[in-house]
Short mmCIF file of C-alpha atoms in Angstrom, two decimals:
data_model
loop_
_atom_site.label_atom_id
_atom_site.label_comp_id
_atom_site.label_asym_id
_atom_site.label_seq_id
_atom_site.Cartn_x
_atom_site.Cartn_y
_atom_site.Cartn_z
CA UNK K 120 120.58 146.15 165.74
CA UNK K 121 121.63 148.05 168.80
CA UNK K 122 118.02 148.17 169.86
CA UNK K 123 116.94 144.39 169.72
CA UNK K 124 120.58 144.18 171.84
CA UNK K 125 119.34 146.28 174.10
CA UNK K 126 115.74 143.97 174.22
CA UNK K 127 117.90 140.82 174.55
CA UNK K 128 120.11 142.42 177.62
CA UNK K 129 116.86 143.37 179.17
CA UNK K 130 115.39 139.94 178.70
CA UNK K 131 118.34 138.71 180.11
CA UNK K 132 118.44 141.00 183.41
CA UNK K 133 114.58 140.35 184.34
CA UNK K 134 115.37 136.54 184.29
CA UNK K 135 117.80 136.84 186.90
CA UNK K 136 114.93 137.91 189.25
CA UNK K 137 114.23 134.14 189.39
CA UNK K 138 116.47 131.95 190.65
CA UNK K 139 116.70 128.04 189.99
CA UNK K 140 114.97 125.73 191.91
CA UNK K 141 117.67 122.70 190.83
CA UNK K 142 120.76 122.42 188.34
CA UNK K 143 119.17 121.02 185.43
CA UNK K 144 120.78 120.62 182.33
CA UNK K 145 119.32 122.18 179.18
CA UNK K 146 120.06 125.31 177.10
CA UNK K 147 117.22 127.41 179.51
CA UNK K 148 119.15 126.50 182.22
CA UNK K 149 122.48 127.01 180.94
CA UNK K 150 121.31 130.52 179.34
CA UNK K 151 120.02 131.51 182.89
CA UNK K 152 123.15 130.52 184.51
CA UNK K 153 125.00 133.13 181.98
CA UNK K 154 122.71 135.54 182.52
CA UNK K 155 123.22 135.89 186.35
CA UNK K 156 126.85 135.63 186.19
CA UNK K 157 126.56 138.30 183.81
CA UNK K 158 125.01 140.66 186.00
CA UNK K 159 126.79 140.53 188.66
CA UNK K 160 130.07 141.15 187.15
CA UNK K 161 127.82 144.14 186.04
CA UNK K 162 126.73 145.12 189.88
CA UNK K 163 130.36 144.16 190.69
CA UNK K 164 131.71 146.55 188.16
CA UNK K 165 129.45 149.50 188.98
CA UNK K 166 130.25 148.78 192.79
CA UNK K 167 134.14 149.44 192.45
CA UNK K 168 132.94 152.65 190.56
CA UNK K 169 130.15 154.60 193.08
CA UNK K 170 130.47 151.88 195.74
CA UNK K 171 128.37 149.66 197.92
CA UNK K 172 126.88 151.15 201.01
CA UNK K 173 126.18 148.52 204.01
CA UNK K 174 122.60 148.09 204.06
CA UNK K 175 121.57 150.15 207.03
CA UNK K 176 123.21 153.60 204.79
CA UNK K 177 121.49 152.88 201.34
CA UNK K 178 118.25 154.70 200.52
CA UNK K 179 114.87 153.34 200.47
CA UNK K 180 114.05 151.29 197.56
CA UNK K 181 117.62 150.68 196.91
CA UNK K 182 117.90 147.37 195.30
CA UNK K 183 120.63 144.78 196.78
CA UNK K 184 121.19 141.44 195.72
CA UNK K 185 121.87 138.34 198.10
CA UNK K 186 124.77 135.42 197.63
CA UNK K 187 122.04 133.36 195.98
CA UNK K 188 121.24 136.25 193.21
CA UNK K 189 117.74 137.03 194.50
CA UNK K 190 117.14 140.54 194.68
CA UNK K 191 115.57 142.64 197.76
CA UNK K 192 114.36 146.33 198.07
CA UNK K 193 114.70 148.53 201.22
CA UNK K 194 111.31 149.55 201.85
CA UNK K 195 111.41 150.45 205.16
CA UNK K 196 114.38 151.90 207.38
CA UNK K 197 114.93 148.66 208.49
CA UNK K 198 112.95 146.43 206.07
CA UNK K 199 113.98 144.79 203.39
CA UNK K 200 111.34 142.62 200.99
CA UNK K 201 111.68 140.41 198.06
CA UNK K 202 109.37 139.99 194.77
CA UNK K 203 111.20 136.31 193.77
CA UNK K 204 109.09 133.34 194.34
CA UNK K 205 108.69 131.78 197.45
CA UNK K 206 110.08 134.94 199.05
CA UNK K 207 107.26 137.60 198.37
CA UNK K 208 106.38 137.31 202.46
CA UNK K 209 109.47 137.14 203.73
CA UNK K 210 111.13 140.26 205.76
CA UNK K 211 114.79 140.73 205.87
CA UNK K 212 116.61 143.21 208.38
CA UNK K 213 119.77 145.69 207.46
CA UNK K 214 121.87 142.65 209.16
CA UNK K 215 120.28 139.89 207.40
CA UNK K 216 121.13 141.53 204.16
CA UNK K 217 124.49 142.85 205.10
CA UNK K 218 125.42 139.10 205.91
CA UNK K 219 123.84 137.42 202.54
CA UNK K 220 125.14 140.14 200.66
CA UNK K 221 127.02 139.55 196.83
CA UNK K 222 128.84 142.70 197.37
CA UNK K 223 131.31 143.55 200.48
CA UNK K 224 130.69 147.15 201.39
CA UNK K 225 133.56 149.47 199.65
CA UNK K 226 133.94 153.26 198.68
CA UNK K 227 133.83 154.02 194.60
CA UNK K 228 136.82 155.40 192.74
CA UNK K 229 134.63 158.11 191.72
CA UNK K 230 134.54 158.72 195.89
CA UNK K 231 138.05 159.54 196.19
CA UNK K 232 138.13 163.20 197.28
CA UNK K 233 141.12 165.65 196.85
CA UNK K 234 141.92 164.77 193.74
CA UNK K 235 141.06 166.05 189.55
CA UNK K 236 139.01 163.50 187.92
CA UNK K 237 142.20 163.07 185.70
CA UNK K 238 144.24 161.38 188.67
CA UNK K 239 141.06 159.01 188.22
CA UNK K 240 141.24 157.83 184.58
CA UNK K 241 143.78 155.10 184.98
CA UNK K 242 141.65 153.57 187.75
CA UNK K 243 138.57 153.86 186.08
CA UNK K 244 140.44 152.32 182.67
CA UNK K 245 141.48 149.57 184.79
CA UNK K 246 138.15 149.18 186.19
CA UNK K 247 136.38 148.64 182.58
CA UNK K 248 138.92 146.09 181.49
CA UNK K 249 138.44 144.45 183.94
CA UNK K 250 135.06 144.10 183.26
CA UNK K 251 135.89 143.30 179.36
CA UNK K 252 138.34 140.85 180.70
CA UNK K 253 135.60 138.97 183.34
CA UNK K 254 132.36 139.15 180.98
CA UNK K 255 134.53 137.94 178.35
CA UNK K 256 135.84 134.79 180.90
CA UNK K 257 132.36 134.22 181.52
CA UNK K 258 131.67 133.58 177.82
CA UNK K 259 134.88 130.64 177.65
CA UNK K 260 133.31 129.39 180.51
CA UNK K 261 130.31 128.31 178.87
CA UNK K 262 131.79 127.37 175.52
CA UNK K 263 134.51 125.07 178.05
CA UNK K 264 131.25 124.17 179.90
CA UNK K 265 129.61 122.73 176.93
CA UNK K 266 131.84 120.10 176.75
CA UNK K 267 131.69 118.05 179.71
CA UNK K 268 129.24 115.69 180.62
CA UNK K 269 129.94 115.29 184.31
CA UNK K 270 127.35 116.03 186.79
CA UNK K 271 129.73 117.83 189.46
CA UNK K 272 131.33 121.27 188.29
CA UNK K 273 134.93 121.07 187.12
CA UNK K 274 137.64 123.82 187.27
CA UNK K 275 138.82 125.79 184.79
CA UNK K 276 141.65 127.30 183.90
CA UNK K 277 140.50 129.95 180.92
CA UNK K 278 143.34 131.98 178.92
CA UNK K 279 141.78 135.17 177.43
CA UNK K 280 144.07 137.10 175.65
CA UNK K 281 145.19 140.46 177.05
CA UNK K 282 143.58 139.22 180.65
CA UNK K 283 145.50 137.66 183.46
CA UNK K 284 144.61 133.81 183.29
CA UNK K 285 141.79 133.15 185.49
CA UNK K 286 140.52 130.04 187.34
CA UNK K 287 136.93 129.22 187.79
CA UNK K 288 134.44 127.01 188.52
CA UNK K 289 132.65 125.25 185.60
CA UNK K 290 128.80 126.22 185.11
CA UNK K 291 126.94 122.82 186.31
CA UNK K 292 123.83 123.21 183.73
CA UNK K 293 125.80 124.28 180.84
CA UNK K 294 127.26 120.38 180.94
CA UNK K 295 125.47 119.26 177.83
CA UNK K 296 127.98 117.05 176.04
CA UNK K 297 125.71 113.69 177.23
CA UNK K 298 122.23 116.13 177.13
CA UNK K 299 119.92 115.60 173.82
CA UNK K 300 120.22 118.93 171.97
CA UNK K 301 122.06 120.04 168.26
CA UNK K 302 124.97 121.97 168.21
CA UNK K 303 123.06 123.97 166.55
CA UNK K 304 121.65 125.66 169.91
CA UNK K 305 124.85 125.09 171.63
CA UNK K 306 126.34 127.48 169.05
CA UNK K 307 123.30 129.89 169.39
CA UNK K 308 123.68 130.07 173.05
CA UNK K 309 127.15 130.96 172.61
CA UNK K 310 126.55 133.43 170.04
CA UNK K 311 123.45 135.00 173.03
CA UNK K 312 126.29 135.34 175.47
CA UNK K 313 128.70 137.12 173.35
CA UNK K 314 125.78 139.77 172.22
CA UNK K 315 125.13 140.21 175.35
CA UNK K 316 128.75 140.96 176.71
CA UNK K 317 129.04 143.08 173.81
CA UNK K 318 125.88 144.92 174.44
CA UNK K 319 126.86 145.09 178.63
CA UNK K 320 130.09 146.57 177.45
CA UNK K 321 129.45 148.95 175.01
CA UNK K 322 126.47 150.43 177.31
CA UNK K 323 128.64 150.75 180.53
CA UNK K 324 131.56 152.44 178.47
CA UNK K 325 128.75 155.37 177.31
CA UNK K 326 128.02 155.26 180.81
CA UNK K 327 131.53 155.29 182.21
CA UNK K 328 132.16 158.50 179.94
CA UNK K 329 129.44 160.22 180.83
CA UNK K 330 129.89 159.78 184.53
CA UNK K 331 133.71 160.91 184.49
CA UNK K 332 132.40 164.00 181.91
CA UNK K 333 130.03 164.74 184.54
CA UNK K 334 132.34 164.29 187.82
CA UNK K 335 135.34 166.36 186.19
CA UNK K 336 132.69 169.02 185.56
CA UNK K 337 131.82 168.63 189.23
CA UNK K 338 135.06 168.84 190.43
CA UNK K 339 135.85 171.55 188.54
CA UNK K 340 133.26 173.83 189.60
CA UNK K 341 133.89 172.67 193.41
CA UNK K 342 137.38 173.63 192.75
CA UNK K 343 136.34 177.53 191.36
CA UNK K 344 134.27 177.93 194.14
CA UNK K 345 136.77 177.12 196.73
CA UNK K 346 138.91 179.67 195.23
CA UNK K 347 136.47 182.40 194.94
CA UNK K 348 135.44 181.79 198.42
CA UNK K 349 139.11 181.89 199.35
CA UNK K 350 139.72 185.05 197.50
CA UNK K 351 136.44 186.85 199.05
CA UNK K 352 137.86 185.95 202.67
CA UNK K 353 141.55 187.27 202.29
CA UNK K 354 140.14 190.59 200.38
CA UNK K 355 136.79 190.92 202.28
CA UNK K 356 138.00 193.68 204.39
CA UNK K 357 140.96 195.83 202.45
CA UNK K 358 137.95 195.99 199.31
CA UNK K 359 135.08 196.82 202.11
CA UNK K 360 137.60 199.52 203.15
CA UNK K 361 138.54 200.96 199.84
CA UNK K 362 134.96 201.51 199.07
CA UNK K 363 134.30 203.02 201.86
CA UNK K 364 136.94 205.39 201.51
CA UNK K 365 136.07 206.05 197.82
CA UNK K 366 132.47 206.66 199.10
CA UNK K 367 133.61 209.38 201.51
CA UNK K 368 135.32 210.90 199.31
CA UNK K 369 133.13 211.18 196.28
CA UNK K 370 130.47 212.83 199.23
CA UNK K 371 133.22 215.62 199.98
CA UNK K 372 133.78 216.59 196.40
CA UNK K 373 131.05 219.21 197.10
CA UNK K 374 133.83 221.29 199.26
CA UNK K 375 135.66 221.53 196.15
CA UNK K 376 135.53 225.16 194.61
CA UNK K 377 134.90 225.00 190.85
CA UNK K 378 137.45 228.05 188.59
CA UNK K 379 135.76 227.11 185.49
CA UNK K 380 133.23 229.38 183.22
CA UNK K 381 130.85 226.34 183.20
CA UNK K 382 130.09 226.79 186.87
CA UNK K 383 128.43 229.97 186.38
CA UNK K 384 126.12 228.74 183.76
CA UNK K 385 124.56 226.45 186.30
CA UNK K 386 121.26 227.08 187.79
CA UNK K 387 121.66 229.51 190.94
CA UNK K 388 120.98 227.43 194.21
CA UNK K 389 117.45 228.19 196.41
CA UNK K 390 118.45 229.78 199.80
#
């Protein structure tokens, strides 16, 4: 089960690589349409935890995603190219995608130095309800969506329970109220978006532990080393000088006269 989940969510993130060329209104498009807002609450998520360079600081082939959803790789210090359609020539420079970028540039929770990765954990429990809460909006969304027939999108008010109330705009090709179609595949579409959130969800909480297991581990060790290397520099010199000292005086033990019977049993010295 978990693995054809993991297919689906797959699916779903490649199809995001090509955006729509109009707002039509069928299931594909509707199920598209999810998808993409999907993701990004995804990218969005993972930006507020390891945050979002601006474009000139990320590394090369660093993948950043425009306003518009279409994705574009830093292949160059200063060069930025897309594989969408239509855009496969096009060039884009660190300002051109700084200024079409999804994301505004931000520092991750898991940036915050000075600190144990337990002062952390509340933000970063905050930070996956929140994406619980928003995946979960984006689901009501559609199912609110389904209902309208108007060809302009409509606002929203959703009420999820245990989220603040949210308002948002509804998804223009999800209107399929007047469109020919069963409610059959409605209710199949709905049931796709809420494997999907489910599958998003429980995949970024694996990764959330894993990531603070691995940052308090970091921390830790930073922290052990800073005291060692504190320890070395206020003892460096009185434990250089008691060595020393105990060298020099295991050399002059020689001077010592021995009174003991054993000392004449030992092998008479060449002189």
């Amino acid at each position: 089960m978990k693995r054809r989940l993991s297919i689906l969510w797959l699916t779903a993130l490649l199809l995001t690589i090509v955006p729509l060329q109009g707002q039509a209104q069928d299931i594909g498009t509707c199920q598209t349409l999810m998808t993409q807002q999907l993701s990004r609450e995804q990218r969005l998520y993972r930006s507020v935890l390891f945050g979002h360079k601006k474009a000139k600081d990320a590394a090369l082939n660093e993948v950043y995603f425009d306003d518009e959803g279409i994705p574009w790789i830093k292949e160059k210090e200063n060069v930025w190219r897309s594989v969408s359609p239509g855009k496969e020539d096009e060039e884009r420079s660190n300002d051109e995608v700084d200024g079409n970028d999804e994301l505004e540039p931000r520092k991750g929770i898991f940036e915050t130095r000075k600190v144990m990765t337990s002062d952390l954990v509340p933000y970063l429990t905050q930070a996956y309800r929140s994406l619980k809460c928003r995946s979960t909006i984006i689901c009501k969304v559609v199912e609110n969506s389904l209902e309208l027939e108007s060809t302009s999108p409509q606002e929203l008010t959703v009420v999820v329970p245990g989220c603040i109330e949210d308002k948002r705009p509804s998804i223009l090709g999800c209107h399929l109220a007047a469109a020919e179609g069963s409610k059959v595949e409605q209710g199949d579409l709905l049931t796709y978006c809420r494997l999907v959130r489910d599958d998003l969800v429980s995949r970024e909480k694996d990764l959330l532990k894993q990531a603070t297991e691995y940052d308090a581990a970091y921390r830790s060790l930073l922290q052990l080393a800073g005291q060692m290397d504190a320890f070395l520099q206020e003892f460096r010199w009185p434990l250089i000088n008691s060595l020393r000292k105990a060298a020099q005086l295991v050399g002059s033990l020689y001077r010592i006269p021995c009174f003991i019977g054993s000392c004449d049993e030992s092998p008479p010295s060449n002189q």
